[in-house]
Coordinates of C-alpha atoms and ligand atoms in Angstrom, one line a residue:
M135 CA 89.3 69.2 -112.9
T136 CA 89.2 71.7 -110.2
V137 CA 86.3 73.4 -109.2
L138 CA 87.1 76.7 -107.3
D139 CA 84.6 77.8 -104.6
A140 CA 86.3 81.3 -105.1
T141 CA 84.6 84.3 -103.4
I142 CA 84.7 87.8 -105.4
E143 CA 87.3 90.1 -104.3
R144 CA 87.2 94.1 -104.3
L145 CA 90.6 95.1 -105.7
G146 CA 90.0 98.7 -105.4
T147 CA 87.6 101.6 -106.4
D148 CA 88.7 104.2 -109.4
D149 CA 88.8 107.9 -107.8
A150 CA 87.7 109.2 -111.4
T151 CA 84.7 107.0 -112.4
G152 CA 83.8 105.6 -109.0
Y153 CA 83.7 102.2 -110.3
T154 CA 85.3 98.9 -108.4
T155 CA 87.6 96.3 -110.0
F156 CA 86.8 92.6 -109.0
Q157 CA 88.9 89.5 -109.1
L158 CA 87.3 86.2 -109.1
G159 CA 89.6 83.3 -109.2
S160 CA 92.7 84.5 -111.7
F161 CA 90.0 86.7 -113.7
T162 CA 90.1 90.5 -113.1
F163 CA 87.3 92.8 -114.2
R164 CA 87.3 96.7 -114.5
R165 CA 85.1 99.0 -116.0
D166 CA 85.9 102.6 -117.1
E167 CA 83.4 104.9 -118.9
Y168 CA 83.1 103.1 -122.1
F169 CA 84.1 99.6 -121.5
A170 CA 84.5 96.5 -119.6
H171 CA 88.1 95.1 -119.4
V172 CA 88.5 91.6 -118.6
S173 CA 92.0 90.2 -117.6
W174 CA 93.7 86.8 -117.0
P175 CA 97.4 85.6 -116.7
K176 CA 98.0 85.3 -120.2
G177 CA 95.5 87.9 -121.6
N178 CA 93.2 90.8 -121.7
H179 CA 89.9 91.6 -123.6
I180 CA 87.9 94.8 -124.0
I181 CA 83.9 94.7 -124.6
E182 CA 81.7 97.5 -125.2
V183 CA 80.3 98.0 -121.5
D184 CA 76.5 98.2 -122.6
R185 CA 77.0 94.9 -124.2
F186 CA 78.6 93.3 -121.4
L187 CA 76.4 94.0 -118.7
R188 CA 73.4 93.4 -120.9
A189 CA 74.7 89.7 -121.3
M190 CA 76.1 89.5 -117.6
V191 CA 72.2 90.4 -115.9
R192 CA 71.0 87.6 -118.4
D193 CA 73.7 85.1 -117.6
I194 CA 72.7 85.4 -114.0
G195 CA 69.1 85.6 -114.5
W196 CA 69.0 82.5 -116.8
G197 CA 71.0 80.2 -114.2
F198 CA 73.9 80.1 -117.1
F199 CA 71.0 78.6 -119.3
Y200 CA 71.6 75.7 -121.7
G201 CA 75.5 75.3 -122.6
W202 CA 77.6 78.4 -123.7
I203 CA 77.0 82.0 -123.0
F204 CA 79.3 84.1 -125.1
F205 CA 79.5 87.6 -124.1
D206 CA 81.0 88.1 -127.6
D207 CA 83.4 86.1 -129.6
V208 CA 85.9 85.9 -126.6
F209 CA 84.7 85.7 -123.3
G210 CA 81.9 83.7 -121.5
T211 CA 80.6 81.0 -119.8
T212 CA 79.6 77.2 -119.9
N213 CA 76.9 75.7 -117.7
H214 CA 77.9 72.3 -116.3
Y215 CA 74.7 72.2 -114.0
G216 CA 76.2 73.0 -110.7
T217 CA 79.6 73.9 -111.9
V218 CA 80.4 76.7 -114.4
D219 CA 83.5 77.5 -116.7
V220 CA 84.3 81.1 -117.0
F221 CA 86.6 81.3 -120.2
A222 CA 88.4 83.6 -122.3
G223 CA 89.4 82.9 -125.8
S224 CA 88.6 78.9 -125.5
Y225 CA 86.3 78.7 -128.4
D226 CA 87.8 81.4 -130.8
R227 CA 90.3 80.1 -133.0
G228 CA 93.0 83.1 -132.9
C229 CA 93.1 83.0 -129.3
K230 CA 93.6 79.3 -129.2
E231 CA 96.2 79.5 -131.7
A232 CA 98.2 82.2 -130.0
G233 CA 98.3 80.3 -126.8
I234 CA 96.2 83.1 -124.7
D235 CA 93.2 81.0 -124.1
H236 CA 92.0 80.4 -120.2
L237 CA 89.4 78.7 -118.5
E238 CA 88.2 77.9 -115.0
T239 CA 85.5 76.4 -113.2
F240 CA 83.6 77.6 -110.4
T241 CA 80.4 76.4 -108.6
A242 CA 77.9 78.1 -110.1
D243 CA 77.1 80.0 -107.1
A244 CA 80.3 81.8 -106.8
V245 CA 80.0 82.8 -110.6
S246 CA 76.3 83.8 -109.6
E247 CA 77.6 85.7 -106.9
A248 CA 80.5 87.2 -108.3
F249 CA 78.3 88.5 -111.2
T250 CA 75.7 89.9 -109.1
T251 CA 78.1 91.9 -107.2
I252 CA 79.9 93.0 -110.5
S253 CA 76.5 94.3 -111.9
Q254 CA 75.5 95.9 -109.0
D255 CA 78.5 98.0 -108.7
W256 CA 78.2 98.8 -112.6
I257 CA 74.8 99.3 -113.3
S258 CA 73.5 102.9 -112.1
E259 CA 69.9 104.4 -112.0
G260 CA 68.5 105.2 -115.3
Y261 CA 69.9 102.3 -117.1
D262 CA 68.2 98.9 -117.3
P263 CA 70.0 96.2 -119.4
L264 CA 67.0 93.9 -119.8
N265 CA 65.3 96.7 -121.5
A266 CA 65.6 97.4 -125.5
P267 CA 68.0 100.3 -125.9
L268 CA 65.4 102.7 -127.3
E269 CA 63.7 102.2 -123.9
T270 CA 66.3 103.0 -121.3
G271 CA 69.1 104.8 -120.6
T272 CA 72.8 104.5 -121.4
P273 CA 75.5 102.8 -118.8
I274 CA 78.1 104.9 -120.3
G275 CA 79.9 107.7 -118.0
P276 CA 80.8 107.7 -114.3
K277 CA 79.1 105.8 -111.6
G278 CA 75.9 107.4 -110.9
A279 CA 73.3 106.9 -108.0
E280 CA 72.9 103.2 -107.1
R281 CA 69.9 101.5 -108.5
T282 CA 67.3 100.2 -105.5
D283 CA 65.0 98.3 -107.6
P284 CA 66.0 94.5 -108.2
L285 CA 68.4 94.3 -111.3
L286 CA 67.1 91.1 -112.2
R287 CA 63.6 90.8 -112.8
A288 CA 62.4 88.1 -110.3
F289 CA 59.8 85.5 -111.8
I290 CA 56.3 86.9 -111.6
A291 CA 54.9 83.3 -110.6
A292 CA 51.4 82.6 -111.4
D293 CA 49.4 80.7 -108.5
R294 CA 46.8 79.4 -111.0
M295 CA 46.4 79.4 -114.7
L296 CA 46.8 83.0 -115.9
G297 CA 43.5 85.2 -115.1
L298 CA 41.6 82.5 -113.2
P299 CA 40.1 83.8 -110.0
G300 CA 42.7 84.2 -107.0
D301 CA 45.7 84.6 -109.5
K302 CA 47.6 87.7 -108.7
P303 CA 47.7 90.7 -111.4
V304 CA 49.9 89.2 -114.1
R305 CA 51.0 90.6 -117.3
S306 CA 47.9 89.3 -119.1
D307 CA 45.7 91.4 -117.2
A308 CA 45.4 95.0 -118.3
S309 CA 45.7 96.3 -114.8
G310 CA 49.1 94.9 -114.7
F311 CA 51.4 96.0 -117.6
P312 CA 50.6 98.3 -120.5
V313 CA 50.9 97.0 -124.2
N314 CA 54.5 97.6 -125.6
R315 CA 54.3 100.5 -128.4
A316 CA 55.4 98.1 -131.0
F317 CA 52.3 96.0 -130.6
A318 CA 49.7 99.1 -130.2
D319 CA 48.0 98.2 -133.5
L320 CA 47.3 94.8 -132.6
D321 CA 43.6 93.5 -131.9
F322 CA 43.5 91.0 -129.1
D323 CA 40.5 88.7 -129.4
T324 CA 39.8 87.1 -126.0
P325 CA 39.1 83.3 -126.4
D326 CA 35.5 82.1 -126.0
I327 CA 35.4 79.4 -123.1
E328 CA 32.8 77.1 -122.9
C329 CA 33.0 74.9 -119.7
E330 CA 30.7 72.0 -118.8
P331 CA 28.9 72.4 -115.9
G332 CA 30.7 71.8 -112.6
F333 CA 33.8 73.1 -113.6
E334 CA 33.3 76.8 -113.8
G335 CA 36.3 78.9 -112.4
Q336 CA 38.7 75.9 -113.4
L337 CA 38.8 76.2 -116.9
H338 CA 40.4 79.6 -118.6
A339 CA 42.2 80.8 -121.7
I340 CA 44.0 83.5 -122.4
N341 CA 45.2 85.5 -125.6
L342 CA 49.3 84.8 -125.5
F343 CA 49.9 87.7 -127.9
D344 CA 48.2 90.0 -125.5
H345 CA 50.6 88.4 -122.6
I346 CA 53.6 88.7 -124.8
A347 CA 52.5 92.1 -126.1
R348 CA 53.0 93.4 -122.2
S349 CA 56.3 92.3 -121.5
D350 CA 58.4 95.1 -120.5
V351 CA 61.7 93.0 -121.0
T352 CA 63.4 91.9 -124.3
W353 CA 65.5 88.8 -125.0
N354 CA 64.3 87.2 -121.6
P355 CA 62.3 84.1 -122.4
S356 CA 59.8 83.3 -119.3
I357 CA 58.2 79.9 -118.9
S358 CA 54.6 79.7 -120.0
A359 CA 53.8 76.0 -120.1
V360 CA 56.0 73.0 -118.6
S361 CA 55.1 69.5 -118.9
R362 CA 57.8 67.2 -117.6
A363 CA 61.2 68.3 -119.1
N364 CA 59.6 70.0 -121.7
I365 CA 59.6 73.7 -121.3
C366 CA 57.9 76.3 -123.3
C367 CA 58.9 80.1 -122.8
V368 CA 57.8 83.0 -124.7
T369 CA 60.0 86.4 -125.1
S370 CA 59.5 89.7 -127.0
E371 CA 62.6 90.6 -128.9
E372 CA 64.0 94.0 -129.7
H373 CA 67.5 95.2 -131.3
M374 CA 70.0 92.0 -130.9
L375 CA 70.4 89.1 -128.6
P376 CA 72.9 90.4 -126.3
V377 CA 74.8 87.2 -125.8
I378 CA 75.7 84.5 -128.3
H379 CA 74.3 81.1 -127.4
G380 CA 76.2 78.0 -127.8
N381 CA 73.8 75.2 -127.7
D382 CA 74.7 71.8 -125.7
R383 CA 71.1 70.4 -127.2
N384 CA 68.6 70.9 -129.9
E385 CA 66.2 74.1 -129.3
W386 CA 63.0 75.1 -131.6
F387 CA 62.0 78.6 -132.2
I388 CA 58.5 79.4 -133.4
Q389 CA 58.5 83.1 -134.7
L390 CA 55.3 84.4 -133.7
S391 CA 55.3 87.9 -135.3
D392 CA 57.4 89.9 -137.2
E393 CA 61.1 88.9 -137.9
I394 CA 64.4 87.7 -136.2
H395 CA 67.6 87.3 -138.2
W396 CA 69.8 84.6 -136.6
N397 CA 73.6 84.3 -137.4
I398 CA 74.8 80.8 -136.7
A399 CA 78.3 79.5 -136.4
D400 CA 80.4 76.5 -135.5
K401 CA 80.3 76.3 -131.6
N402 CA 83.8 75.6 -131.2
T403 CA 85.4 77.8 -133.5
G404 CA 82.9 80.6 -134.2
A405 CA 83.4 79.7 -138.1
P406 CA 79.9 80.8 -140.1
R407 CA 77.6 78.1 -140.9
G408 CA 74.5 79.9 -142.0
R409 CA 72.0 82.8 -141.6
I410 CA 68.1 82.8 -141.3
E411 CA 65.6 84.9 -141.5
M412 CA 62.5 83.9 -139.5
K413 CA 59.2 85.2 -140.7
A414 CA 56.2 85.4 -138.4
G415 CA 54.9 81.4 -138.7
D416 CA 58.2 80.1 -139.4
V417 CA 59.7 77.3 -137.1
C418 CA 63.2 76.1 -136.6
A419 CA 65.5 74.1 -134.8
M420 CA 68.8 75.2 -133.5
P421 CA 71.2 71.8 -133.5
A422 CA 73.3 71.1 -130.5
D423 CA 76.8 71.8 -132.1
I424 CA 76.4 75.6 -133.1
R425 CA 76.2 79.0 -131.5
H426 CA 74.0 81.7 -132.6
Q427 CA 72.7 85.2 -132.0
G428 CA 69.3 86.6 -133.1
F429 CA 68.6 90.2 -134.3
S430 CA 65.3 91.7 -134.4
P431 CA 64.8 95.0 -136.2
K432 CA 61.4 95.7 -134.7
R433 CA 60.2 94.3 -131.7
S434 CA 59.0 90.8 -132.2
M435 CA 57.1 87.5 -130.4
L436 CA 59.2 84.3 -130.0
M437 CA 58.4 81.2 -128.7
V438 CA 61.3 78.9 -127.4
M439 CA 60.8 75.3 -126.9
E440 CA 63.8 73.5 -124.6
N441 CA 64.2 69.9 -123.5
G442 CA 65.5 70.4 -120.0
T443 CA 66.2 66.5 -119.6
P444 CA 69.2 66.2 -117.1
G445 CA 72.1 64.8 -118.9
L446 CA 70.8 65.3 -122.2
E447 CA 74.2 67.7 -122.7
Q448 CA 76.3 64.2 -122.3
R449 CA 74.3 62.3 -124.5
Y450 CA 74.9 65.0 -127.2
A451 CA 78.6 65.7 -126.6
S452 CA 79.4 61.7 -126.8
G453 CA 77.8 61.7 -130.3
E454 CA 75.2 59.1 -128.9
L455 CA 72.5 61.4 -130.4
K456 CA 72.8 63.3 -133.5
P457 CA 73.2 67.0 -133.3
Y458 CA 70.0 67.8 -135.3
P459 CA 66.3 66.5 -134.1
V460 CA 64.9 65.1 -137.1
D461 CA 66.2 63.5 -140.8
F462 CA 64.1 64.4 -143.6
G463 CA 63.9 62.0 -146.4
Ligands
LIG39 C1 68.4 81.4 -127.1 O1 69.7 81.7 -127.0 O2 68.1 80.6 -128.0 C2 67.6 82.7 -126.8 C3 67.8 83.0 -125.9 C4 67.2 84.3 -125.6 C5 65.9 84.7 -126.2 C6 65.4 83.9 -127.0 C7 66.4 83.1 -127.4 O3 65.3 85.6 -125.9
LIG40 FE1 69.9 79.3 -127.8

């Protein structure tokens, strides 16, 4: 396998729209007022620009996540933890049959730099692809003023357990982020903390609902607890997951409020496998051999549990581990 450490090249700027066209390996990326156009030697593809940018900033921010990130049915990336495939049509039956599919492998740093460069050029002030569509402007139209704030929300890492003295102002802190409009009707009780003498200032508890209700982004899980490779993320979801995620391992969802509808399809072909409507309190495991996309009609709260054990993807890919976590009966 050839791994390209290619750097992204600027091919020129369109006078009419102000947007730059880029090349990474043999893929070219061009945008106009409405669409992103991706081309490769044997084919080309068109994606609505909002969809493209919402997927791209998440792909960068998540470090390419676990396994496959499909921007839509055709274009996306696969994470090999150090290297990343950029593909077009490689997991789409129609493109495969037509023989126009294409895949190139790059270092993760090369793809990250390329996607950051494209996003910076194609995103203007007034549009934030991490916000819910009702809470931000539109990316359509010619290039506007460049955004000066960070495109990707850097993690605001807690120094201590959230809310303990010495931690920075965090989302659970009322002086930080306001409660989102969708959660304005919730009451947030604060936990009673009874501490053994001598442990004052070391033990604390927060209301996790209050914490999630203050998230200003959507479909962007943040780590709320880690023990070894066990990663617990919480996130607030509104509108649709802007990517289709193809798992390389199991992941668990716990629906904490409201509801999310999931479309589940075969990872390799995209053939439909099922639909799930998760209501508050529902728990499900997404198997290791599927792709899925969530739709949240109203802003909702979701907990995602990931197993970050290195090499796990190979144990699923080889068939050593079954694609689902539990045998019932
Ligand atoms: C997922 O692909 O499993 C996923 C991604 C982002 C979210 C929630 C779930 O916010
Ligand atoms: Fe997923």
